[in-house]
Coordinates of C-alpha atoms (C1' of nucleotides) in Angstrom, one line a residue:
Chain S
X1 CA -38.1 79.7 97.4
X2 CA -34.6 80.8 97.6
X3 CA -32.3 80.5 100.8
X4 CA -32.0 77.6 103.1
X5 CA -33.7 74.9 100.7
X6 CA -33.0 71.7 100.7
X7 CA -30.4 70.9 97.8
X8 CA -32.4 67.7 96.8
X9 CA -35.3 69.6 95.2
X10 CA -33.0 71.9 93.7
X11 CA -32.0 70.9 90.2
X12 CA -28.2 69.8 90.5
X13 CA -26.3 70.5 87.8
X14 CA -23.6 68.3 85.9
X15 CA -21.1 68.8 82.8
X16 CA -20.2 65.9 80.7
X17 CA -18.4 65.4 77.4
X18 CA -18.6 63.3 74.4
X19 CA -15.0 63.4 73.1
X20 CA -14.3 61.7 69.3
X21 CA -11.2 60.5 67.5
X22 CA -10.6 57.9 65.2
X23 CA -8.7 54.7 65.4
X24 CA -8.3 51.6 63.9
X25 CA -10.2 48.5 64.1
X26 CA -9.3 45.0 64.3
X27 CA -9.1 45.3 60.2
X28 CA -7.1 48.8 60.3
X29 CA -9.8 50.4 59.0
X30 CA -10.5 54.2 60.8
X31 CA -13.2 54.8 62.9
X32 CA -14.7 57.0 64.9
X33 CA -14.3 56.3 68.4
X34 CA -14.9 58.0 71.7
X35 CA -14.4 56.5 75.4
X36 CA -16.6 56.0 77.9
X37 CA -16.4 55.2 82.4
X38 CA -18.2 52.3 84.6
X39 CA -19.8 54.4 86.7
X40 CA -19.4 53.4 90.1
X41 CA -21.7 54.3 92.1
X42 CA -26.1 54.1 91.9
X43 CA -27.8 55.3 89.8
X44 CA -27.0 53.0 86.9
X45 CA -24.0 51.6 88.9
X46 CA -21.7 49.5 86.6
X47 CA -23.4 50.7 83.2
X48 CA -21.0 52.8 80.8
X49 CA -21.5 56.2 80.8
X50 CA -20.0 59.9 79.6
X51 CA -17.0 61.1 81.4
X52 CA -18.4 64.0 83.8
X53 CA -18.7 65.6 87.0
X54 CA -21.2 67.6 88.9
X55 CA -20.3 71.5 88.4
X56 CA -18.4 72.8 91.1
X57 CA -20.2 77.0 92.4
X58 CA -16.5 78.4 91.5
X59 CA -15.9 76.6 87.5
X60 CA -17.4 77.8 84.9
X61 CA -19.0 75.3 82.7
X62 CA -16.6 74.3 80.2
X63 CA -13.4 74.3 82.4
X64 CA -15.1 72.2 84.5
X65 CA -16.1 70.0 81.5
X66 CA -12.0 70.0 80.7
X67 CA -11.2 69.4 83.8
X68 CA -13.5 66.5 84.2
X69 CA -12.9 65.0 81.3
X70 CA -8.9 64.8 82.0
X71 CA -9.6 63.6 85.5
X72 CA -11.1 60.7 84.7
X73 CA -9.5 60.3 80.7
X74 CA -6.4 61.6 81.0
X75 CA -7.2 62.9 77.9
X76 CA -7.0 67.0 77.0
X77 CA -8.2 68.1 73.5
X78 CA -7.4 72.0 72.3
X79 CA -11.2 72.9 71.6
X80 CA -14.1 71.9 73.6
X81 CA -17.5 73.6 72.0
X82 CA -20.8 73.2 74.0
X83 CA -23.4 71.4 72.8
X84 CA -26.5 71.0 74.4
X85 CA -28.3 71.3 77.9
X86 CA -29.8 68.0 78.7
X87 CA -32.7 68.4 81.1
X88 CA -36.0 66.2 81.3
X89 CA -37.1 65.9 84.3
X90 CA -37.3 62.3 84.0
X91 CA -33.7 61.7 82.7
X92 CA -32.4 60.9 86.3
X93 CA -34.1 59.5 89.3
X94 CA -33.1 62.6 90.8
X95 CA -33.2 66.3 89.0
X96 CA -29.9 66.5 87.3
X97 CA -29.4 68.7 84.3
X98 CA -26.3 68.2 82.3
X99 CA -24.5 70.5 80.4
X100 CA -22.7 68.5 78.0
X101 CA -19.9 69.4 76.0
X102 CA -17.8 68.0 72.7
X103 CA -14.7 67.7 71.5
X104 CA -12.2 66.1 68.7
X105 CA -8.7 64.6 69.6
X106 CA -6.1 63.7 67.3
X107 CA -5.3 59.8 67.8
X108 CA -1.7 60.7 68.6
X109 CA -2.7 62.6 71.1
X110 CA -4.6 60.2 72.8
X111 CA -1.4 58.3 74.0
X112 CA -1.8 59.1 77.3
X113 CA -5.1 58.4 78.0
X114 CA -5.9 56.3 81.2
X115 CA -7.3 53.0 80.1
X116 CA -8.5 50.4 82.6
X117 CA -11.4 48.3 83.4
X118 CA -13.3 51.1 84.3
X119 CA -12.6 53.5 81.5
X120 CA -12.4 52.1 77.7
X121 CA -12.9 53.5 73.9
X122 CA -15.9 52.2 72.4
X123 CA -16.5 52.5 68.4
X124 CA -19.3 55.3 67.7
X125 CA -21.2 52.5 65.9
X126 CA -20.4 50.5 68.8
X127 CA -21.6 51.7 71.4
X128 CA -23.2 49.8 74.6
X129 CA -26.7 50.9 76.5
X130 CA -25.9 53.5 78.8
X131 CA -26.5 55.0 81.8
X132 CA -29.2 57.9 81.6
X133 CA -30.0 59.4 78.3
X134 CA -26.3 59.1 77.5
X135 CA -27.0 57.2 74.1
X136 CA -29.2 60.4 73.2
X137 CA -26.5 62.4 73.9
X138 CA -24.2 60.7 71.6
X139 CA -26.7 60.5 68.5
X140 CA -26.8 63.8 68.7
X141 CA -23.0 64.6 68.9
X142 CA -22.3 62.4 66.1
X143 CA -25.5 64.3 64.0
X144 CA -23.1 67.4 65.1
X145 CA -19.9 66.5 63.9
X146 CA -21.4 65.5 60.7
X147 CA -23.7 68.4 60.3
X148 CA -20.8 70.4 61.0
X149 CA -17.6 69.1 59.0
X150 CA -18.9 70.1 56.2
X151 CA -19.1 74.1 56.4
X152 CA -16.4 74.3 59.5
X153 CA -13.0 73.3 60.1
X154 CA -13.6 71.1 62.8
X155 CA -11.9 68.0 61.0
X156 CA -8.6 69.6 62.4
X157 CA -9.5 68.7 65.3
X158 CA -8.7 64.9 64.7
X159 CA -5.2 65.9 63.2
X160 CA -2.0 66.9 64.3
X161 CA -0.1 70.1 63.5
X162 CA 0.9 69.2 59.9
X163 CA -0.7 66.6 58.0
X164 CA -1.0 65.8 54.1
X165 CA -4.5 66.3 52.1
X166 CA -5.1 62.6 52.2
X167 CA -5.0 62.2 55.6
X168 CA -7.6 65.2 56.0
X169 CA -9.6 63.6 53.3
X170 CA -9.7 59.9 55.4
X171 CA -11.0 62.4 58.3
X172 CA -13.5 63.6 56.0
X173 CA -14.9 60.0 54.5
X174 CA -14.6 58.2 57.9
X175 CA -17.1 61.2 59.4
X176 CA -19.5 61.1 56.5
X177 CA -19.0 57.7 56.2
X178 CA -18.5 58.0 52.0
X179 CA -15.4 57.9 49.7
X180 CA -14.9 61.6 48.4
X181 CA -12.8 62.0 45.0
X182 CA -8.9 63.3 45.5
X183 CA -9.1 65.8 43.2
X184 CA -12.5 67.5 43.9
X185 CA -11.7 67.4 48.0
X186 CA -7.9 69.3 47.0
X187 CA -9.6 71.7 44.6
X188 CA -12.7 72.5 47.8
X189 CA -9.9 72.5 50.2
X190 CA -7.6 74.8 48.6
X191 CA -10.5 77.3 47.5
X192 CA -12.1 77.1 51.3
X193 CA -8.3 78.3 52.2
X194 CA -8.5 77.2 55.5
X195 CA -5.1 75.0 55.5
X196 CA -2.0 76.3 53.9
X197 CA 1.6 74.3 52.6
X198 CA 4.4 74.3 55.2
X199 CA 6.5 73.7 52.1
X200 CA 7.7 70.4 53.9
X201 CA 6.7 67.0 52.3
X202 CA 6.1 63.9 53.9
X203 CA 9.0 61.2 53.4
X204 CA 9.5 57.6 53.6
X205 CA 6.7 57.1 51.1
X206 CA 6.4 54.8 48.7
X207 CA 4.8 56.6 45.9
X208 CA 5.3 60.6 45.2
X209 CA 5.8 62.4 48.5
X210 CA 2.6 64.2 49.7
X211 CA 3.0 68.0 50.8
X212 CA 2.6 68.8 54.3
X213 CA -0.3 71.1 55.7
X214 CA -1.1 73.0 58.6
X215 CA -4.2 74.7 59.8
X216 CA -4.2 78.5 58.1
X217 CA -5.0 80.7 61.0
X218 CA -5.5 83.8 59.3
X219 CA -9.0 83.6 59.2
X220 CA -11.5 81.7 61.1
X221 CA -14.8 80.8 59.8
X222 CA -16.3 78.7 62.5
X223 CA -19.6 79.7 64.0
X224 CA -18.9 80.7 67.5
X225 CA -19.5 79.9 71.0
X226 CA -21.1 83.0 72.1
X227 CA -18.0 83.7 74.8
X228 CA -15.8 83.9 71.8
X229 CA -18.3 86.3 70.0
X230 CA -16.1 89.5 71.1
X231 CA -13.0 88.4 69.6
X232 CA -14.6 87.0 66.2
X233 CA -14.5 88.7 63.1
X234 CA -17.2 87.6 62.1
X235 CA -19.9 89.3 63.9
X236 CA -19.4 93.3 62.9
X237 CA -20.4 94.9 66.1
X238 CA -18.6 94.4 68.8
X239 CA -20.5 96.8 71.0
X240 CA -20.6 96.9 74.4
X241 CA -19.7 93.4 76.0
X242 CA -16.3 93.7 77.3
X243 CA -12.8 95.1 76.2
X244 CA -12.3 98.5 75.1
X245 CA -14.1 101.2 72.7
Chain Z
X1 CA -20.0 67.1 99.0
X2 CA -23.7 66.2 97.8
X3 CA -26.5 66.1 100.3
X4 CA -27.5 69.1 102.8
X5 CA -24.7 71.8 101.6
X6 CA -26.9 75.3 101.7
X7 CA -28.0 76.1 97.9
X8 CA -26.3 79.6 98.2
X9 CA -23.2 77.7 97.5
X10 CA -24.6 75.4 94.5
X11 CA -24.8 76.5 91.2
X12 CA -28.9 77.8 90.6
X13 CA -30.4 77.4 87.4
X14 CA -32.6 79.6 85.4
X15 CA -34.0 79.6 82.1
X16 CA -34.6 82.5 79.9
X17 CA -36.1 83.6 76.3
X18 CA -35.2 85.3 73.7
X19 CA -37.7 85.9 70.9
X20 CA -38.0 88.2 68.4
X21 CA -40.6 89.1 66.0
X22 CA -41.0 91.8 63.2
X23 CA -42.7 95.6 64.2
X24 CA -42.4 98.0 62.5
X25 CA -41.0 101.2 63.7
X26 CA -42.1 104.8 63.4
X27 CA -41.4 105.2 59.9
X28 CA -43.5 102.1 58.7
X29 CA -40.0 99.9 58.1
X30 CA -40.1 96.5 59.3
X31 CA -37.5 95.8 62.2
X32 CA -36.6 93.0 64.8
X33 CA -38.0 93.5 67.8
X34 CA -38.1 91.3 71.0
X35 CA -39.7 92.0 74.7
X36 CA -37.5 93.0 77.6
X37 CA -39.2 93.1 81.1
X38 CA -37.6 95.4 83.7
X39 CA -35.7 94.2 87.0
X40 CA -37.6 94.5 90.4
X41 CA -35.5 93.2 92.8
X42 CA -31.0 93.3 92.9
X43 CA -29.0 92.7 91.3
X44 CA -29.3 95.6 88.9
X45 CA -32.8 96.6 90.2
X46 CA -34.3 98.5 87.4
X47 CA -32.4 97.2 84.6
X48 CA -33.8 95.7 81.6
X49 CA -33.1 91.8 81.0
X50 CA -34.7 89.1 79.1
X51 CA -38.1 87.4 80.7
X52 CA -36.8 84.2 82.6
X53 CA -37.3 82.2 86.0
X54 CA -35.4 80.3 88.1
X55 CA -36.0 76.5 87.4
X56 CA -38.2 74.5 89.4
X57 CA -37.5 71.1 90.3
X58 CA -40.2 69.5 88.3
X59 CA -40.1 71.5 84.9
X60 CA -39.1 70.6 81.7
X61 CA -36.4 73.3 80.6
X62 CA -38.4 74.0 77.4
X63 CA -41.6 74.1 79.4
X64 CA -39.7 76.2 82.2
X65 CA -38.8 78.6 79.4
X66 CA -42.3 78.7 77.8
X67 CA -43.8 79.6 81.1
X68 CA -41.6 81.8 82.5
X69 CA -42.7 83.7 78.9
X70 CA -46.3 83.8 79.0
X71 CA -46.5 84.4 82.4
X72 CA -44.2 87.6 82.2
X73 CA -44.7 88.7 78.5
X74 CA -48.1 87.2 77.7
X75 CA -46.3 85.5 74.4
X76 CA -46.9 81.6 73.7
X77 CA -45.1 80.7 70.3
X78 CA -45.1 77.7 68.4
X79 CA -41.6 77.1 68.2
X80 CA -39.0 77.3 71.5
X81 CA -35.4 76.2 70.7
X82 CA -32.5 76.2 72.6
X83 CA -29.8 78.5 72.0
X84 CA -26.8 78.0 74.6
X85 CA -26.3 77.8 78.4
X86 CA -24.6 80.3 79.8
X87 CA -22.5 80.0 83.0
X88 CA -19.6 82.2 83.4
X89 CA -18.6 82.4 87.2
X90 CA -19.0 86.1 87.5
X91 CA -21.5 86.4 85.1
X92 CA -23.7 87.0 88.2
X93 CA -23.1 88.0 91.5
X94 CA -24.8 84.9 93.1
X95 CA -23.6 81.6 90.2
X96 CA -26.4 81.4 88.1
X97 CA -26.4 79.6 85.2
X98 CA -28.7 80.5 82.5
X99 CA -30.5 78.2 80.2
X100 CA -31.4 80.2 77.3
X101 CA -34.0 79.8 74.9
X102 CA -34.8 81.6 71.6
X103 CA -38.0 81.6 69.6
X104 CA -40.1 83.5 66.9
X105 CA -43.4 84.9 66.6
X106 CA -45.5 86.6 64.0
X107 CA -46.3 89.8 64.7
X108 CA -50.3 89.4 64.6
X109 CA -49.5 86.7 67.2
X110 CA -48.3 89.5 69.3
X111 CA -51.4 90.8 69.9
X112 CA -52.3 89.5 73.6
X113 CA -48.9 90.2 74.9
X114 CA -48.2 91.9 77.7
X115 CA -47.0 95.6 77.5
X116 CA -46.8 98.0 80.6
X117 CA -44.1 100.0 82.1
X118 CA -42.2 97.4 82.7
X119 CA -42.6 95.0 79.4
X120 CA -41.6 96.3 76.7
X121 CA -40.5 96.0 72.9
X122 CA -37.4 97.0 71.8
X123 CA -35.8 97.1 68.0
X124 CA -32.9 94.5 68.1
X125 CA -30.9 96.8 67.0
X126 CA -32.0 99.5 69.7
X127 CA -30.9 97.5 72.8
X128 CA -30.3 99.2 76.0
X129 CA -27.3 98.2 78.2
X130 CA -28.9 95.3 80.1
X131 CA -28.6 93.1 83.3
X132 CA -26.0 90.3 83.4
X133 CA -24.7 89.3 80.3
X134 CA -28.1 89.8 78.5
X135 CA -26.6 91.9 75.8
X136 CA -24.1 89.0 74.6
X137 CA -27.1 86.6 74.7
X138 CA -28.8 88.7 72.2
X139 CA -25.6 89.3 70.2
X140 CA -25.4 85.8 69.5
X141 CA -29.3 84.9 69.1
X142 CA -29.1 87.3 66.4
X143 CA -26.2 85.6 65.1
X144 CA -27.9 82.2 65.2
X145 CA -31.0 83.6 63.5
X146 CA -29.2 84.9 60.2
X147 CA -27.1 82.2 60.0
X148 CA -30.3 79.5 60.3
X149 CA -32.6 81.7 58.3
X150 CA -30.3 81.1 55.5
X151 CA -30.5 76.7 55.8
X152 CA -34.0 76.1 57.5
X153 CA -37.6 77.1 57.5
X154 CA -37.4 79.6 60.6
X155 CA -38.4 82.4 58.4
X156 CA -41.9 80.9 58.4
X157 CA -41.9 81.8 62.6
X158 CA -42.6 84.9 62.3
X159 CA -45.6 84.5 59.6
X160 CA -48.8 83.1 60.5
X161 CA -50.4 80.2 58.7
X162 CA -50.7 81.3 55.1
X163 CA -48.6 84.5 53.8
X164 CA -47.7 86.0 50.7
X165 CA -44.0 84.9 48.9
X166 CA -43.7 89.3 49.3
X167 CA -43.9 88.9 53.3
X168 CA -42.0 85.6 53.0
X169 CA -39.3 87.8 51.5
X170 CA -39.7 90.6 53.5
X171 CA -38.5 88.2 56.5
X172 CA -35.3 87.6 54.8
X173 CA -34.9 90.7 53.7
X174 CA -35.4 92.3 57.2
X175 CA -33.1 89.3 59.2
X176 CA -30.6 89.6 56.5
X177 CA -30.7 93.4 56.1
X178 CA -30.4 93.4 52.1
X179 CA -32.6 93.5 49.3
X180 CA -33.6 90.2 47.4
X181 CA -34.5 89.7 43.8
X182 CA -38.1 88.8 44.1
X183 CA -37.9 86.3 40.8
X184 CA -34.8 84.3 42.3
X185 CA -36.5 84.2 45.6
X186 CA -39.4 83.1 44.2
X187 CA -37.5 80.2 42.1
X188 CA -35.7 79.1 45.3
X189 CA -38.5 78.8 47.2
X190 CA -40.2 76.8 45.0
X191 CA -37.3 74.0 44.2
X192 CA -36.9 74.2 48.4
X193 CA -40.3 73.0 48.6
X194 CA -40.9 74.6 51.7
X195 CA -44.0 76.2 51.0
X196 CA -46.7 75.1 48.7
X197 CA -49.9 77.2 47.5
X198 CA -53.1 77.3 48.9
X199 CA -55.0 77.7 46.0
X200 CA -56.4 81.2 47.3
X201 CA -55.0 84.5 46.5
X202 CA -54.9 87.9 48.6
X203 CA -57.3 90.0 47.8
X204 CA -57.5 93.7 48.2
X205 CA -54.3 94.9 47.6
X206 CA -53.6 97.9 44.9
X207 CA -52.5 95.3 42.0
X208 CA -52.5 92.0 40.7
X209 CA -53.5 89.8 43.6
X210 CA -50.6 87.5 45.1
X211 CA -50.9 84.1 45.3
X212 CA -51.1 82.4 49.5
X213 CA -49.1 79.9 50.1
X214 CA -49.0 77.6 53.4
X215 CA -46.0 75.9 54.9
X216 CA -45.6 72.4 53.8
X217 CA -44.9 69.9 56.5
X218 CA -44.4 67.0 54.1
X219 CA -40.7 66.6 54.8
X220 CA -38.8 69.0 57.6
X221 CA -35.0 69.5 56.9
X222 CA -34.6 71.6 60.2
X223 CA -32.0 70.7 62.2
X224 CA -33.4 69.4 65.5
X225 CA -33.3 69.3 68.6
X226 CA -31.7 66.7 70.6
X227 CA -35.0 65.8 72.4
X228 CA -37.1 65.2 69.0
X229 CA -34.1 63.1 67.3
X230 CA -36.8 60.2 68.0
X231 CA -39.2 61.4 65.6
X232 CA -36.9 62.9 63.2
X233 CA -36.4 61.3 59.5
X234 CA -33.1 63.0 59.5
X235 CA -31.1 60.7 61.7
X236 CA -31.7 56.7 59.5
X237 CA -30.8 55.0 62.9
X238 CA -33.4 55.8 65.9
X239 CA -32.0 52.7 67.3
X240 CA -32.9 51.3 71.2
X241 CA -33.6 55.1 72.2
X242 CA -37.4 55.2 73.1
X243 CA -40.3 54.1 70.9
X244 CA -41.2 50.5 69.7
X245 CA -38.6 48.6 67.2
Chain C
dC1 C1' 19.4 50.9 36.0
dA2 C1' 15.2 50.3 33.5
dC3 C1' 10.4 48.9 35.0
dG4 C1' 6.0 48.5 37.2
dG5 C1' 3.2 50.0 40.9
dT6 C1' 1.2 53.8 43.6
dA7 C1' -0.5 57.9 45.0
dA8 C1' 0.1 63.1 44.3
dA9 C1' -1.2 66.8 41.7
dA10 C1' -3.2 69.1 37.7
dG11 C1' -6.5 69.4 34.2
dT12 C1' -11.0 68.6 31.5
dC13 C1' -15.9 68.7 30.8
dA14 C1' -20.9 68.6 31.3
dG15 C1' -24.7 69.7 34.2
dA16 C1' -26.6 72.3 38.2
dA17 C1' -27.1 76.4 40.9
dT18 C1' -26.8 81.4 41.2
dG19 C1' -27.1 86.4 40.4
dA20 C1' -28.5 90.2 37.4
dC21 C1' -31.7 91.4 34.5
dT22 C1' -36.0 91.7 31.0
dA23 C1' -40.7 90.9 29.7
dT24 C1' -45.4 90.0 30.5
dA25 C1' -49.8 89.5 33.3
dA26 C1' -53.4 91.0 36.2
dG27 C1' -55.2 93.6 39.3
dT28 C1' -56.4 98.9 41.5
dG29 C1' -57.7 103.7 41.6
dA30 C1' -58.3 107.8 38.9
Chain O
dT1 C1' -59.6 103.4 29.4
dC2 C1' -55.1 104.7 31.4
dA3 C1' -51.3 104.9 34.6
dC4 C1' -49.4 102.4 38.2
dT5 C1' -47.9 98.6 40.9
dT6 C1' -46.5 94.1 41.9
dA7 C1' -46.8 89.1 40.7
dT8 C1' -44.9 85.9 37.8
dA9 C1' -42.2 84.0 34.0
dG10 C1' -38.2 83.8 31.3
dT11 C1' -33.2 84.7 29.7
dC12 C1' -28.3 84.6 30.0
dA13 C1' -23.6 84.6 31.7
dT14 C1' -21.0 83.0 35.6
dT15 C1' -19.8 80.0 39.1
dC16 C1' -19.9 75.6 41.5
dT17 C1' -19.9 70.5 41.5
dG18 C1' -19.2 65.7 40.5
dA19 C1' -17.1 62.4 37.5
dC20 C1' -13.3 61.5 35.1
dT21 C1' -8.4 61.6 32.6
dT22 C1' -3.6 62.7 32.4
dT23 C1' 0.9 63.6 34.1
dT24 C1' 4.4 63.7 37.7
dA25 C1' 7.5 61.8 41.2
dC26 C1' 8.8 58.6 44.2
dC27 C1' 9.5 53.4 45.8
dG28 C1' 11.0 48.6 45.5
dT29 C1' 12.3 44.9 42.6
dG30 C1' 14.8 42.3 39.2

DNA sequence: CACGGTAAAAGTCAGAATGACTATAAGTGA
DNA sequence: TCACTTATAGTCATTCTGACTTTTACCGTG
């Protein structure tokens, strides 16, 4: 059961990735967003689907992922965490288990996507039947990014270098989905510590100008991905894995 | 690319299990334990690893890890979730990418298992070097489990079905490795609601008899997995995916 | 150049949650 | 019956949280 089988009763393996940012609606009201490729060839030929490719022996899994996703997007976000491997057996007429990734863009950043007829944003609330168990997938990204906005910093992800409080507070309500009070969301935000002043304010306002933020690098809370776990302070013994001592 | 390449050059898949429960060691002190089975064939023939298969073609992954376990370690728990899939290029000689799984188990459910010269328990924190990157895997299943103990039910994995609030504690006090005030434990398990009394009281013991308590399924806050989203009351909107509606 | 509108930023306050601690109850073995 | 042990209940000061008010600083308009 191990050289010179068939590949087609092997499991193949894929990566994919849900990627979010938010943009406006026909109202200009933020949403959450995330785009999405005809695919083009059977199974499911023409249905919408995640951005993916099948993993090539000499990737690892989340370059590939990266790699994928800007082949077919155009689009290339800073962090890409992992978040689940998809593999029922019935999920795909043949065996395919897909490592699926996630990720958050800033809309500026998303600029020079590709968009065509083949490869659109859809609104998370929004979104079509897809190919596969692709709809599963994304229920369970967006039960992520909620679950996990409120005890990370992954709402940077959506923003650019600098920003002002209010514009990370629209992240915030837009991702819950509920209006949060200015002065309670500064006061959390300045005691969590993870975004400092760049003494800069914002001009060409028409009220009092806002201070400008940026990300406060110093320390970094997040949970992990485990092939992080060497260079995070967070976990107390490095031990053996890699690097020096 | 896709039909009738030799599978030495595709990526293979394997699952693997970590799962831990509580022993205790030589002294009489609770620890974390968990079963590693010894390498018999290269690479690193001899080396200890975590139990695990290659994944067949018509498996579930959770049902490939499951059986991979009982059928080296003897161990069936309840509970199987998925912890991360791991796929570094050189994280093998051949490009294996590992689908790893974590459960619990209580310690009197560890009775059947498997132990020989080649299964054995080890203290968590007592880990030889291993095969692969088995020791990272661990590293960050430890991780996961004191960070989850402190925001779901897992604690009750390692019990059986009714328990004492002193062992309940004892779990947190050995995952978390510090010493809880039995009265606030006590007062935030009960507004939790995770629990709920049986009525019955352990008898036998050297003082006033302790109350028995059961898990209480009424309403499960766990985060889930992405397959059991479905049946979950967590997510409001199930949607088109599966089921009637 | 005062004025009204707007959002930033700071401050107030009551109730909930948390950690440290004390007191009492109910068993056992001697 | 007594000494001992742990379950269980209760107290209290501190911190955290959500709802709310006040003050500050800019804009555009008349």
């Amino acid at each position: 059961m191990n050289a010179g089988v068939s590949s087609a009763r092997t499991p193949v393996l894929a990566v994919s990735t849900v990627i979010f940012t938010l943009r406006p609606d026909a109202s200009g009201e933020m949403r959450l967003a995330l785009p999405l490729v005809r695919r083009i060839r059977a199974p499911h030929q023409g249905k919408w689907a995640l951005p993916g490719a099948p993993l090539k022996s000499n990737e690892d899994l989340q370059a590939a992922a990266g790699s994928a996703l800007l082949a077919t997007t155009g689009l290339e976000p800073r962090y890409l965490e992992q978040l689940y491997a998809f593999g029922q057996v019935d999920r795909s007429p043949d065996r395919v288990v897909s490592i699926v990734y996630w990720a958050l863009i800033g809309s500026d950043e998303t600029a020079g996507a590709i968009e065509s007829e083949n490869v659109q944003w859809f609104f998370a609330d929004e979104v079509p039947e897809l190919a596969f168990d692709h709809n599963l997938i994304i229920e369970y990204a967006l039960w992520r990014l909620r679950s996990k906005i409120e005890y990370s910093r992954v709402a940077l992800g959506f923003l650019g270098d600098t920003f002002t409080l209010a514009q990370l507070r629209e992240v915030y309500e837009v991702v819950l989905g509920k209006r949060l009070d200015p002065g309670n969301f500064r006061r959390m935000v300045e005691s969590a510590n993870i975004v400092e002043p760049t003494g800069e304010r914002l001009e060409g306002t028409r009220h009092r100008p806002p201070q400008l933020y940026r990300y406060n690098a110093s320390q970094d809370l997040t949970d992990p991905d485990p092939l992080t776990l060497r260079t995070t302070s967070t976990r107390p013994n490095a031990r053996d894995l890699g690097a020096a001592s």
